[in-house]
Coordinates of C-alpha atoms and ligand atoms in Angstrom, one line a residue:
M1 CA -4.9 -7.2 53.7
G2 CA -2.2 -7.4 56.4
R3 CA -0.1 -9.5 54.1
F4 CA 0.4 -6.8 51.4
P5 CA 2.5 -4.3 53.3
F6 CA 4.8 -7.2 54.1
F7 CA 5.6 -7.6 50.4
L8 CA 5.8 -3.9 49.9
S9 CA 8.4 -3.6 52.5
L10 CA 10.4 -6.2 50.7
L11 CA 10.3 -4.4 47.4
P12 CA 13.5 -2.3 47.8
F13 CA 15.4 -5.4 48.9
L14 CA 14.0 -7.6 46.1
S15 CA 14.6 -5.1 43.4
L16 CA 18.3 -5.2 44.2
T17 CA 18.3 -8.9 43.3
V18 CA 16.6 -8.1 40.0
I19 CA 18.6 -9.1 36.9
F20 CA 17.6 -7.2 33.8
L21 CA 16.6 -9.5 31.0
S22 CA 16.2 -8.2 27.5
T23 CA 14.0 -10.0 24.9
T24 CA 15.4 -10.1 21.4
I25 CA 14.2 -7.4 19.1
T26 CA 12.6 -8.1 15.8
P27 CA 12.1 -4.8 14.0
P28 CA 8.4 -4.2 14.0
N29 CA 8.2 -3.4 10.3
P30 CA 11.4 -4.4 8.5
A31 CA 11.8 -3.8 4.7
A32 CA 9.3 -5.8 2.9
A33 CA 9.9 -8.5 0.2
F34 CA 7.7 -7.5 -2.7
P35 CA 5.3 -8.1 -4.2
L36 CA 2.6 -7.9 -1.6
S37 CA -0.5 -10.1 -1.4
T38 CA -3.2 -10.7 1.1
D39 CA -3.5 -13.4 3.7
S40 CA -7.1 -13.2 5.0
R41 CA -7.4 -9.7 6.5
W42 CA -3.7 -8.9 6.4
I43 CA -1.5 -7.6 3.7
V44 CA 1.7 -9.6 3.7
D45 CA 5.0 -9.8 1.8
E46 CA 6.6 -12.7 -0.1
T47 CA 7.7 -14.2 3.2
G48 CA 4.3 -14.1 4.7
R49 CA 5.2 -11.4 7.1
R50 CA 2.7 -8.6 7.7
V51 CA 3.2 -5.3 6.0
K52 CA 1.1 -2.5 7.5
L53 CA 0.5 0.3 5.1
S54 CA 1.0 3.5 7.0
C55 CA 0.6 5.9 4.2
V56 CA 0.1 9.6 3.7
S57 CA -1.8 11.0 0.7
W58 CA 0.2 13.1 -1.7
A59 CA -1.9 15.0 -4.1
S60 CA -1.0 15.1 -7.8
H61 CA -4.4 15.5 -9.3
L62 CA -5.1 19.2 -9.0
E63 CA -5.1 21.6 -12.0
A64 CA -1.3 21.6 -12.4
V65 CA -1.2 17.8 -12.4
V66 CA 2.1 17.8 -10.6
A67 CA 2.8 16.4 -7.1
E68 CA 2.3 19.3 -4.8
G69 CA 5.1 21.0 -2.9
L70 CA 7.9 20.6 -5.4
S71 CA 8.1 24.4 -5.8
K72 CA 8.9 24.5 -2.0
Q73 CA 11.3 21.7 -1.4
P74 CA 13.5 19.3 -3.3
I75 CA 11.8 16.0 -4.0
D76 CA 14.4 14.0 -2.1
S77 CA 14.1 16.0 1.0
I78 CA 10.3 15.6 0.9
S79 CA 10.7 11.8 0.5
K80 CA 13.2 11.6 3.3
K81 CA 10.9 13.6 5.6
I82 CA 8.0 11.2 4.8
V83 CA 10.2 8.4 6.1
S84 CA 11.4 10.3 9.1
M85 CA 7.8 11.0 10.0
G86 CA 7.3 7.3 10.3
F87 CA 5.4 6.6 7.1
N88 CA 6.3 3.6 4.9
C89 CA 3.9 4.5 2.0
V90 CA 2.4 7.2 -0.1
R91 CA -1.0 7.3 -1.7
L92 CA -0.1 9.2 -4.8
T93 CA -3.2 10.6 -6.6
W94 CA -3.6 11.0 -10.4
P95 CA -6.4 12.4 -12.5
L96 CA -7.7 10.1 -15.2
F97 CA -7.0 12.7 -17.9
L98 CA -3.3 12.3 -17.3
A99 CA -3.5 8.7 -18.5
I100 CA -5.9 9.2 -21.4
N101 CA -5.1 12.6 -22.9
D102 CA -1.7 12.5 -24.6
S103 CA -1.5 16.2 -25.1
L104 CA -2.0 16.7 -21.4
A105 CA 0.5 14.0 -20.4
S106 CA 3.2 15.4 -22.7
T107 CA 2.8 19.0 -21.5
T108 CA 5.8 20.0 -19.4
V109 CA 5.6 21.0 -15.8
R110 CA 6.8 24.5 -16.7
H111 CA 4.1 24.8 -19.3
S112 CA 1.4 23.5 -17.0
F113 CA 2.3 26.2 -14.5
M114 CA 2.5 28.8 -17.3
N115 CA -1.0 27.9 -18.5
L116 CA -2.3 28.5 -15.0
G117 CA -0.4 31.7 -14.6
L118 CA 1.5 30.2 -11.6
I119 CA 4.7 32.3 -12.1
D120 CA 5.9 32.0 -8.5
S121 CA 5.6 28.2 -8.6
I122 CA 7.9 28.1 -11.7
A123 CA 10.6 30.1 -9.9
G124 CA 10.3 27.9 -6.8
F125 CA 10.2 24.7 -8.8
Q126 CA 13.2 25.8 -10.9
A127 CA 15.2 26.4 -7.7
N128 CA 14.2 23.2 -5.9
N129 CA 13.7 20.7 -8.6
P130 CA 15.5 21.8 -11.7
S131 CA 15.7 18.2 -13.0
I132 CA 11.9 17.8 -13.0
I133 CA 10.6 21.2 -14.3
D134 CA 11.1 20.5 -18.0
L135 CA 9.8 16.9 -17.8
S136 CA 6.4 16.1 -19.2
L137 CA 3.7 15.7 -16.6
I138 CA 3.6 11.9 -16.9
N139 CA 7.4 11.7 -16.6
A140 CA 7.3 14.1 -13.6
Y141 CA 4.8 11.7 -12.0
Q142 CA 7.2 8.8 -12.7
A143 CA 10.0 10.8 -11.2
V144 CA 8.1 11.2 -7.9
V145 CA 7.4 7.4 -7.8
S146 CA 11.0 6.7 -8.5
N147 CA 12.3 9.0 -5.8
L148 CA 9.9 7.5 -3.3
G149 CA 11.2 4.1 -4.4
K150 CA 14.8 5.2 -3.8
N151 CA 13.8 6.0 -0.3
N152 CA 12.0 2.7 0.3
V153 CA 8.6 4.2 0.3
M154 CA 5.8 2.1 -1.1
V155 CA 3.3 3.8 -3.4
I156 CA -0.4 3.3 -4.0
L157 CA -1.5 4.8 -7.3
D158 CA -4.9 6.4 -6.6
N159 CA -7.1 7.4 -9.5
H160 CA -8.6 10.3 -7.6
I161 CA -10.8 12.1 -10.2
S162 CA -11.1 12.5 -14.0
K163 CA -10.7 16.2 -14.8
P164 CA -7.8 17.7 -12.9
G165 CA -9.0 19.8 -10.0
W166 CA -10.1 19.6 -6.3
C167 CA -12.2 16.6 -5.5
C168 CA -15.1 15.8 -4.7
S169 CA -18.6 16.9 -5.1
K170 CA -21.7 15.0 -6.2
F171 CA -22.0 17.2 -9.3
D172 CA -18.4 17.6 -10.6
G173 CA -18.9 15.2 -13.5
S174 CA -16.4 12.7 -12.0
G175 CA -18.7 11.0 -9.5
F176 CA -19.9 7.8 -11.1
F177 CA -19.7 5.7 -14.2
G178 CA -21.6 7.5 -17.0
D179 CA -21.0 11.1 -15.6
Q180 CA -19.7 13.8 -17.9
Y181 CA -16.0 13.0 -17.4
F182 CA -16.4 9.4 -16.3
N183 CA -16.8 7.2 -19.3
P184 CA -16.2 3.6 -18.1
D185 CA -14.3 2.6 -21.3
L186 CA -11.9 5.5 -21.0
W187 CA -11.5 4.7 -17.3
I188 CA -10.5 1.1 -18.1
K189 CA -8.1 2.5 -20.8
G190 CA -6.5 4.9 -18.2
L191 CA -6.1 2.1 -15.6
T192 CA -4.6 -0.1 -18.3
M193 CA -2.1 2.6 -19.2
M194 CA -1.0 3.2 -15.6
A195 CA -0.8 -0.5 -14.8
T196 CA 1.4 -0.9 -17.9
L197 CA 3.6 2.1 -17.1
F198 CA 4.4 0.9 -13.6
K199 CA 4.6 -2.8 -14.2
G200 CA 7.9 -3.9 -12.8
T201 CA 8.2 -0.8 -10.6
T202 CA 8.6 -2.8 -7.3
N203 CA 7.6 0.0 -4.9
V204 CA 4.3 0.5 -6.6
V205 CA 2.5 -2.0 -4.4
G206 CA -1.2 -1.2 -5.2
M207 CA -3.6 0.5 -7.4
S208 CA -6.7 2.1 -6.0
L209 CA -9.1 2.0 -9.0
R210 CA -11.3 5.0 -8.2
N211 CA -11.6 7.5 -5.3
E212 CA -15.0 8.3 -3.7
L213 CA -17.7 7.0 -6.0
R214 CA -20.7 9.2 -5.6
G215 CA -23.5 11.3 -7.0
P216 CA -27.0 10.8 -8.5
K217 CA -25.9 8.0 -10.9
Q218 CA -24.4 5.7 -8.3
N219 CA -25.9 2.2 -8.1
V220 CA -24.8 -1.2 -6.9
N221 CA -25.2 -3.0 -10.2
D222 CA -22.9 -0.7 -12.1
W223 CA -20.5 -0.8 -9.2
Y224 CA -20.0 -4.6 -9.6
R225 CA -20.1 -4.4 -13.3
Y226 CA -17.3 -1.8 -13.7
M227 CA -15.2 -2.4 -10.6
Q228 CA -14.8 -6.1 -11.4
K229 CA -13.9 -5.1 -15.0
G230 CA -11.4 -2.6 -13.8
A231 CA -9.9 -5.0 -11.3
E232 CA -9.5 -7.7 -14.0
A233 CA -7.9 -5.2 -16.5
V234 CA -5.3 -4.1 -13.9
H235 CA -4.6 -7.6 -12.8
A236 CA -4.2 -8.9 -16.3
I237 CA -1.4 -6.4 -17.0
N238 CA 0.2 -6.2 -13.6
P239 CA -0.6 -9.2 -11.3
D240 CA 1.8 -7.9 -8.7
V241 CA -0.2 -4.9 -7.5
L242 CA -2.9 -5.0 -4.8
V243 CA -6.2 -4.0 -6.3
I244 CA -8.1 -1.6 -4.1
L245 CA -11.8 -1.0 -4.4
S246 CA -13.7 2.0 -3.0
G247 CA -17.2 2.0 -1.8
L248 CA -20.2 4.2 -2.7
T249 CA -21.4 7.5 -1.2
F250 CA -17.9 9.1 -1.1
D251 CA -16.4 5.8 -0.1
K252 CA -18.3 5.6 3.2
D253 CA -20.3 2.5 2.3
L254 CA -19.3 -1.0 1.4
S255 CA -22.3 -2.6 3.0
F256 CA -23.6 -4.0 -0.3
L257 CA -20.7 -6.6 0.0
I258 CA -22.5 -8.3 2.9
K259 CA -25.0 -9.8 0.5
R260 CA -23.0 -10.1 -2.7
P261 CA -19.3 -10.8 -2.7
V262 CA -17.1 -9.4 -5.5
S263 CA -16.5 -12.1 -8.2
L264 CA -13.0 -12.1 -9.7
S265 CA -10.7 -14.5 -11.5
F266 CA -7.9 -14.0 -9.1
T267 CA -7.3 -14.2 -5.3
G268 CA -4.9 -12.8 -2.8
K269 CA -4.8 -9.3 -4.2
L270 CA -8.1 -7.7 -3.3
V271 CA -8.3 -4.9 -0.7
F272 CA -11.3 -2.6 0.1
E273 CA -11.0 1.0 1.0
V274 CA -13.1 3.4 3.1
H275 CA -13.0 7.0 4.2
W276 CA -13.9 8.4 7.6
Y277 CA -13.9 12.1 8.5
G278 CA -15.2 14.1 11.4
F279 CA -17.5 16.1 9.1
S280 CA -19.4 13.0 8.1
D281 CA -21.1 13.1 11.5
G282 CA -20.5 16.8 11.9
L283 CA -22.1 18.9 14.6
P284 CA -23.1 16.0 17.0
W285 CA -19.4 15.7 17.9
K286 CA -19.7 19.2 19.3
R287 CA -23.2 19.3 20.6
G288 CA -23.7 15.8 21.7
N289 CA -22.1 13.5 24.2
P290 CA -18.8 12.3 22.7
N291 CA -19.2 8.8 24.3
H292 CA -22.5 8.5 22.6
V293 CA -21.4 10.0 19.2
C294 CA -18.3 7.8 19.2
G295 CA -20.3 4.7 20.0
R296 CA -22.7 5.4 17.2
A297 CA -19.9 6.3 14.7
M298 CA -18.0 3.1 15.5
H299 CA -21.1 1.0 15.1
Q300 CA -21.8 2.7 11.7
F301 CA -18.2 2.2 10.6
M302 CA -18.4 -1.5 11.4
R303 CA -21.7 -2.0 9.7
K304 CA -20.7 -0.1 6.5
A305 CA -17.1 -1.1 6.2
G306 CA -15.4 -2.8 9.2
F307 CA -17.2 -6.1 8.5
V308 CA -14.9 -6.8 5.5
L309 CA -12.2 -7.7 8.0
E310 CA -14.4 -10.5 9.4
Q311 CA -15.0 -11.6 5.8
G312 CA -11.3 -12.0 5.4
Y313 CA -10.3 -9.0 3.3
P314 CA -7.9 -6.2 4.3
L315 CA -9.5 -2.8 4.9
F316 CA -7.6 0.3 3.9
L317 CA -8.8 3.5 5.6
S318 CA -7.5 5.4 2.7
E319 CA -8.6 8.8 4.0
F320 CA -9.0 10.3 7.4
G321 CA -7.6 13.5 8.8
V322 CA -8.1 16.7 10.9
D323 CA -7.2 20.3 11.1
V324 CA -3.8 19.7 12.7
R325 CA -3.8 23.0 14.5
G326 CA -6.1 21.3 17.1
T327 CA -8.6 24.1 17.1
D328 CA -11.6 22.3 15.6
V329 CA -13.7 20.7 18.3
I330 CA -15.4 18.3 15.9
D331 CA -12.1 17.1 14.4
N332 CA -10.5 16.7 17.8
R333 CA -13.3 14.5 19.3
Y334 CA -13.6 12.5 16.1
L335 CA -9.8 11.9 16.0
N336 CA -9.9 10.4 19.6
C337 CA -12.6 8.1 18.5
L338 CA -11.0 7.1 15.2
L339 CA -7.6 6.4 16.7
G340 CA -9.1 4.0 19.2
V341 CA -10.7 2.1 16.4
A342 CA -7.6 2.2 14.2
A343 CA -5.5 0.7 17.1
E344 CA -8.0 -1.9 17.9
L345 CA -8.7 -3.1 14.3
D346 CA -5.0 -2.5 13.3
F347 CA -6.0 -1.9 9.7
D348 CA -4.0 -0.2 7.0
W349 CA -4.5 3.5 6.4
A350 CA -3.5 6.7 4.6
L351 CA -3.7 10.0 6.3
W352 CA -5.1 13.0 4.4
T353 CA -2.8 14.8 3.7
L354 CA 0.9 15.5 3.1
A355 CA 0.5 18.9 1.5
G356 CA 1.2 22.0 3.6
S357 CA 0.0 24.1 0.6
Y358 CA -1.2 23.7 -3.0
Y359 CA 0.1 25.4 -6.1
L360 CA -3.5 26.1 -6.9
K361 CA -6.7 25.0 -5.2
E362 CA -10.2 26.1 -6.1
G363 CA -8.8 29.3 -7.7
V364 CA -6.5 30.2 -4.8
S365 CA -2.8 30.0 -5.5
G366 CA -0.6 29.0 -2.6
F367 CA -3.6 27.7 -0.7
D368 CA -2.7 26.9 2.9
E369 CA -3.8 23.3 3.9
V370 CA -4.6 23.1 7.6
Y371 CA -5.1 19.3 7.3
G372 CA -1.5 19.1 6.0
L373 CA 1.3 17.3 7.8
F374 CA 3.7 19.9 6.5
N375 CA 3.7 23.7 7.1
W376 CA 3.0 26.1 4.3
N377 CA 6.5 26.0 2.9
W378 CA 6.9 22.2 3.4
S379 CA 9.9 22.7 5.5
E380 CA 8.8 20.9 8.6
A381 CA 5.8 19.4 10.4
R382 CA 2.9 21.8 10.9
N383 CA 2.3 20.3 14.3
S384 CA 4.8 17.7 15.8
S385 CA 2.4 16.7 18.6
F386 CA -0.1 15.6 15.9
L387 CA 2.7 13.4 14.4
D388 CA 3.4 11.9 17.9
R389 CA -0.2 10.8 18.1
I390 CA -0.3 9.3 14.7
S391 CA 2.9 7.4 15.4
G392 CA 1.0 5.3 17.9
I393 CA -0.8 3.5 14.9
Q394 CA 2.1 3.5 12.4
L395 CA 3.6 0.2 13.4
P396 CA 1.5 -3.0 13.3
F397 CA 0.2 -4.4 16.6
Q398 CA -0.6 -7.8 15.1
G399 CA 0.3 -10.0 12.2
P400 CA -0.5 -13.4 10.7
I401 CA 2.8 -15.0 11.7
E402 CA 3.2 -16.6 15.1
Q403 CA 6.4 -18.0 16.4
P404 CA 6.8 -21.4 14.8
G405 CA 5.6 -24.1 17.1
Q406 CA 4.2 -21.8 19.7
P407 CA 0.9 -20.5 18.4
G408 CA -0.4 -17.7 20.6
A409 CA 2.9 -17.4 22.4
K410 CA 3.3 -13.7 21.7
Q411 CA -0.4 -12.8 22.3
H412 CA -0.9 -10.0 24.7
K413 CA -2.7 -6.7 25.1
V414 CA -1.5 -3.2 25.0
I415 CA -3.6 -0.4 26.5
F416 CA -3.8 2.4 24.0
H417 CA -4.6 6.0 24.8
P418 CA -6.0 7.8 21.7
L419 CA -5.6 11.3 23.1
T420 CA -1.8 10.9 23.2
G421 CA -1.3 8.0 20.8
Q422 CA 0.7 6.3 23.6
C423 CA 0.4 3.1 25.7
L424 CA 0.3 2.2 29.3
Q425 CA 3.8 1.4 30.5
R426 CA 5.9 1.2 33.6
K427 CA 9.4 2.8 33.7
S428 CA 10.5 0.9 36.7
L429 CA 9.1 -1.2 39.5
L430 CA 8.8 1.6 42.0
E431 CA 7.6 4.4 39.7
P432 CA 3.9 4.9 39.0
L433 CA 2.5 3.7 35.7
N434 CA 2.6 6.2 32.9
L435 CA 2.2 6.6 29.2
G436 CA 5.0 6.0 26.7
P437 CA 5.6 4.9 23.1
C438 CA 3.5 1.8 22.3
T439 CA 6.8 0.1 21.2
D440 CA 7.8 0.2 24.8
S441 CA 4.5 -1.0 26.2
E442 CA 4.2 -3.6 28.9
A443 CA 2.6 -6.9 27.7
W444 CA -0.7 -7.0 29.5
I445 CA -3.2 -9.8 29.9
Y446 CA -6.9 -9.0 30.2
N447 CA -8.8 -11.8 31.9
T448 CA -12.3 -11.3 30.6
Q449 CA -13.9 -13.5 33.3
Q450 CA -12.1 -12.1 36.3
K451 CA -11.7 -8.7 34.7
T452 CA -8.2 -8.4 35.9
I453 CA -5.4 -6.7 33.9
T454 CA -2.0 -8.3 34.7
I455 CA 1.5 -8.0 33.4
K456 CA 2.0 -11.1 31.3
G457 CA 3.9 -13.8 33.1
T458 CA 3.6 -12.2 36.5
Y459 CA 1.2 -11.9 39.3
F460 CA 1.0 -8.1 39.1
C461 CA -2.4 -6.6 38.4
L462 CA -3.6 -3.1 38.0
Q463 CA -5.4 -1.7 41.1
A464 CA -7.4 1.4 41.7
D465 CA -6.2 3.2 44.8
G466 CA -8.5 6.2 45.2
L467 CA -9.7 9.4 43.6
N468 CA -6.9 11.2 41.7
K469 CA -4.4 8.7 43.0
P470 CA -1.9 6.8 40.9
V471 CA -3.0 3.3 39.9
K472 CA -1.0 0.6 41.7
L473 CA 0.4 -2.8 40.8
G474 CA -0.5 -5.4 43.4
V475 CA -0.4 -9.2 43.7
I476 CA -3.7 -9.8 45.4
C477 CA -6.1 -9.4 42.5
S478 CA -9.4 -10.7 43.8
G479 CA -10.9 -7.5 45.1
S480 CA -13.2 -5.0 43.3
T481 CA -10.3 -2.6 42.9
S482 CA -8.6 -5.1 40.6
K483 CA -11.6 -5.6 38.3
W484 CA -11.7 -3.4 35.2
E485 CA -14.5 -3.2 32.8
P486 CA -14.9 -1.2 29.6
I487 CA -18.0 1.0 30.1
S488 CA -20.0 3.8 28.5
D489 CA -21.4 4.1 25.0
S490 CA -17.8 4.5 23.6
N491 CA -16.7 1.4 25.6
M492 CA -13.5 3.2 26.1
H493 CA -13.7 4.0 29.8
L494 CA -11.9 1.4 31.9
S495 CA -13.8 1.4 35.1
S496 CA -13.1 -0.1 38.6
K497 CA -14.6 0.3 42.1
L498 CA -12.9 1.7 45.1
A499 CA -12.5 -0.5 48.1
C500 CA -13.8 1.8 50.8
H501 CA -17.3 2.8 49.5
G502 CA -17.5 1.0 46.2
A503 CA -17.5 4.2 44.2
R504 CA -17.0 3.7 40.5
V505 CA -13.8 5.3 39.1
C506 CA -12.2 5.4 35.7
L507 CA -8.7 5.1 34.5
D508 CA -7.4 8.5 33.6
V509 CA -4.1 10.2 32.9
D510 CA -2.8 13.2 34.9
L511 CA -1.4 15.0 31.8
N512 CA 0.9 17.2 33.9
S513 CA 2.8 14.3 35.5
N514 CA 1.9 11.8 32.8
T515 CA 0.9 9.5 35.6
I516 CA -2.0 7.0 35.3
V517 CA -4.6 7.7 38.0
T518 CA -8.2 6.9 38.7
N519 CA -10.8 9.7 38.7
T520 CA -14.6 10.1 38.7
C521 CA -15.8 8.8 35.3
K522 CA -16.4 11.7 32.9
C523 CA -19.5 12.3 30.8
L524 CA -21.3 9.0 31.3
K525 CA -24.7 10.5 31.3
I526 CA -26.1 11.2 27.8
R527 CA -26.7 14.9 28.6
H528 CA -23.1 15.5 29.7
K529 CA -21.5 17.2 26.8
C530 CA -18.0 17.4 28.3
D531 CA -14.9 15.8 26.7
P532 CA -14.0 12.4 28.2
A533 CA -11.0 11.8 26.0
S534 CA -8.4 11.7 28.8
Q535 CA -10.3 8.7 30.1
W536 CA -10.5 6.9 26.8
F537 CA -8.4 3.7 26.6
K538 CA -8.5 0.8 24.2
I539 CA -7.4 -2.7 25.2
V540 CA -5.7 -3.7 22.0
N541 CA -4.6 -7.2 20.8
S542 CA -0.9 -7.4 20.1
T543 CA 1.6 -9.9 19.0
R544 CA 4.5 -7.5 18.7
S545 CA 7.9 -8.7 19.9
L546 CA 8.6 -6.8 23.1
N547 CA 11.7 -4.8 23.3
V548 CA 11.3 -3.6 26.9
T549 CA 13.8 -4.6 29.4
T550 CA 11.8 -6.3 32.0
P551 CA 12.9 -7.0 35.5
F552 CA 9.7 -8.7 36.2
L553 CA 10.6 -12.1 34.9
R554 CA 13.2 -12.6 37.5
F555 CA 11.4 -10.7 40.2
N556 CA 8.4 -12.9 39.7
S557 CA 10.3 -16.1 40.4
V558 CA 11.6 -14.6 43.6
L559 CA 8.0 -13.7 44.5
D560 CA 7.0 -17.2 43.5
F561 CA 9.5 -18.5 46.0
F562 CA 8.0 -16.3 48.8
R563 CA 4.5 -17.3 47.9
K564 CA 5.2 -21.0 47.9
N565 CA 7.5 -21.2 50.9
M566 CA 6.6 -18.4 53.3
L567 CA 3.1 -17.1 52.6
G568 CA 1.4 -20.2 53.8
S569 CA 3.2 -20.1 57.2
L570 CA 2.6 -16.4 57.5
V571 CA -1.1 -16.8 57.1
V572 CA -1.1 -19.6 59.6
L573 CA 0.8 -17.4 62.1
A574 CA -1.6 -14.6 61.6
Ligands
NAG1 C1 -6.4 17.2 -23.4 O1 -5.5 18.1 -22.8 C2 -5.3 19.3 -23.4 C3 -4.1 20.0 -22.8 O2 -4.4 20.2 -21.4 C4 -6.6 20.1 -23.4 O3 -6.4 21.4 -24.1 C5 -7.7 19.3 -24.1 O4 -8.9 19.9 -23.9 C6 -7.8 17.9 -23.4 N1 -8.7 17.1 -24.2 C7 -9.8 16.5 -23.7 C8 -10.6 15.7 -24.6 O5 -10.1 16.7 -22.5
NAG2 C1 -0.8 21.1 17.9 O1 -1.9 20.3 18.3 C2 -2.2 20.4 19.7 C3 -3.2 19.4 20.1 O2 -4.2 19.2 19.2 C4 -2.6 21.8 20.0 O3 -2.9 22.0 21.4 C5 -1.5 22.7 19.6 O4 -1.8 24.1 19.8 C6 -1.1 22.5 18.1 N1 0.1 23.3 17.8 C7 0.2 24.0 16.7 C8 1.5 24.7 16.5 O5 -0.7 24.1 15.9
NAG3 C1 8.5 28.2 6.6 O1 7.3 28.5 7.3 C2 7.4 28.7 8.7 C3 6.1 28.9 9.3 O2 5.1 28.9 8.3 C4 8.3 29.9 8.9 O3 8.5 30.0 10.3 C5 9.7 29.7 8.2 O4 10.5 30.8 8.4 C6 9.5 29.4 6.8 N1 10.8 29.0 6.2 C7 11.2 29.5 5.0 C8 12.5 29.0 4.5 O5 10.5 30.2 4.4
NAG4 C1 11.8 -0.3 21.0 O1 11.7 -0.3 19.5 C2 11.4 0.9 18.9 C3 11.3 0.6 17.4 O2 12.2 -0.3 17.0 C4 12.5 1.9 19.2 O3 12.2 3.2 18.6 C5 12.6 2.1 20.7 O4 13.6 3.0 21.1 C6 12.8 0.7 21.4 N1 12.7 0.9 22.8 C7 13.7 0.4 23.6 C8 13.4 0.6 25.1 O5 14.6 -0.2 23.2
NAG5 C1 -8.6 -9.9 20.1 O1 -8.2 -11.2 20.5 C2 -9.3 -12.0 21.0 C3 -8.8 -13.3 21.5 O2 -7.9 -13.9 20.6 C4 -10.4 -12.2 20.0 O3 -11.5 -12.9 20.5 C5 -10.9 -10.8 19.5 O4 -11.8 -10.9 18.5 C6 -9.7 -10.0 19.0 N1 -10.2 -8.6 18.8 C7 -9.9 -8.0 17.6 C8 -10.5 -6.6 17.5 O5 -9.3 -8.4 16.7

């Protein structure tokens, strides 16, 4: 132990000799070369580079059959805000009737509002989007796709429902093949029409064949029969788009694929989608122990859907979302759990939802959407801190391309904190560790045998220093204070033991100072119903190019020199 202070006392001196080196920056998600295809579980572009779909859903399937919000803001300003909020993609919904009912498709936007008595929407639309208001509904839909394209936003066309209106219930006649409004032949006809219409539109990168299959008629045999038929129909017309298939039971269940794979004439274009909300598990989030409920929900998610990644297919979490006001306990706890999974698995996703308000939803005009990214008048983000959290998963952590000739060279870990959407980082050598944007994360290495967490290419490891004390970086990493294990049912507490009396502590963040500390582990006992989220961390695989300026490279070689040349003799002297 006596050796350590010696190094510490050298720190100020050594840091003077540090030369700042900067690794070259590859933009994490540069403009993609279309069309997209799949490479095992990844979606990639023409050059083989990963493209992570970080989408937001934009509804265009309600009664008015017009993309929401255009009575509040000009289309171009909405598209630009989608980009500035960090999304690269929109999941644009459409009702089947738009594609199979010519008299609906040729109704103008103005008349659609008039038929619904939405006089205020007409005035707002006229003011904000005069060039769209007298287009037919199908041309207005195309105008939205086209404007998104102009702003480099990718689009997934999502057949959300049959009859225009809010989705989804088991008995709305749109749940499953054979329901009142869901004739399989007309559905194929509609998919064919949309595939034809958007053939050659390069920013339309995928078609999601049907949202949330459900209801009393659902069954596995018809799922294969019709989904395979729909997939072939779309692919035959537009082989450029990704074909995205939804599961059963409101798209929560793909488990039937374990036994029976989908059989298609084409490869490299198939993606599966799944939905995951807080209300699926509901009250247990509030009444139960969040570690336990999260553990169970994660297990269920893997069993019902996550396994497709291991089968070599991309998984698109095409709906998740919360009341962004942060007042719903169920949503808050679920989101912490979900963000950990989303970072770890690094799958593609679409947030529900963009809309701050709807022209008309379930009979209410101007319906306020508390799950919406935008505020009621679509002028700005409803809650910017929610956006900050989402930004943690917008960029890819991993991808299929390694540096040529150096497989694994870029492999490292980042330590992700779902409550903030940030990652463990170190501003400078002498400042305590804190949280920052994951793009500025340190490259960590987790040694699963020794349980140490070190900065890649250095001797520095994380060390617990005491209750409510900042975590240290040290170079003697053999003690219990340097061993970190994921514990609890959620597996998201990173736990170590203190030197003095061996007490178990957990990594935590002091949210006032933003400093990483260790504290007594929260809510480990099943009966503890407290909220452990400040202590939830995920060790996430990453191959991102680092763009941090790291003094450690040089510092480490100085340290190396001391180790080799002086440490031995010091120990002998002592
Ligand atoms: C087609 O759309 C028109 C206009 O919205 C509507 O009046 C008609 O009922 C629809 N036809 C069918 C078969 O749904
Ligand atoms: C935004 O979300 C945070 C965290 O969930 C919450 O504390 C805050 O009150 C929300 N702000 C607004 C304006 O809704
Ligand atoms: C938009 O809504 C926000 C809050 O809902 C409000 O503060 C703001 O004044 C509104 N802006 C306009 C132009 O109506
Ligand atoms: C790292 O890259 C991200 C995204 O390109 C950028 O926003 C951030 O400012 C960069 N950080 C540094 C320290 O250069
Ligand atoms: C992370 O990487 C390790 C080592 O390459 C691998 O064993 C593990 O399965 C990966 N985890 C995930 C979630 O991809």
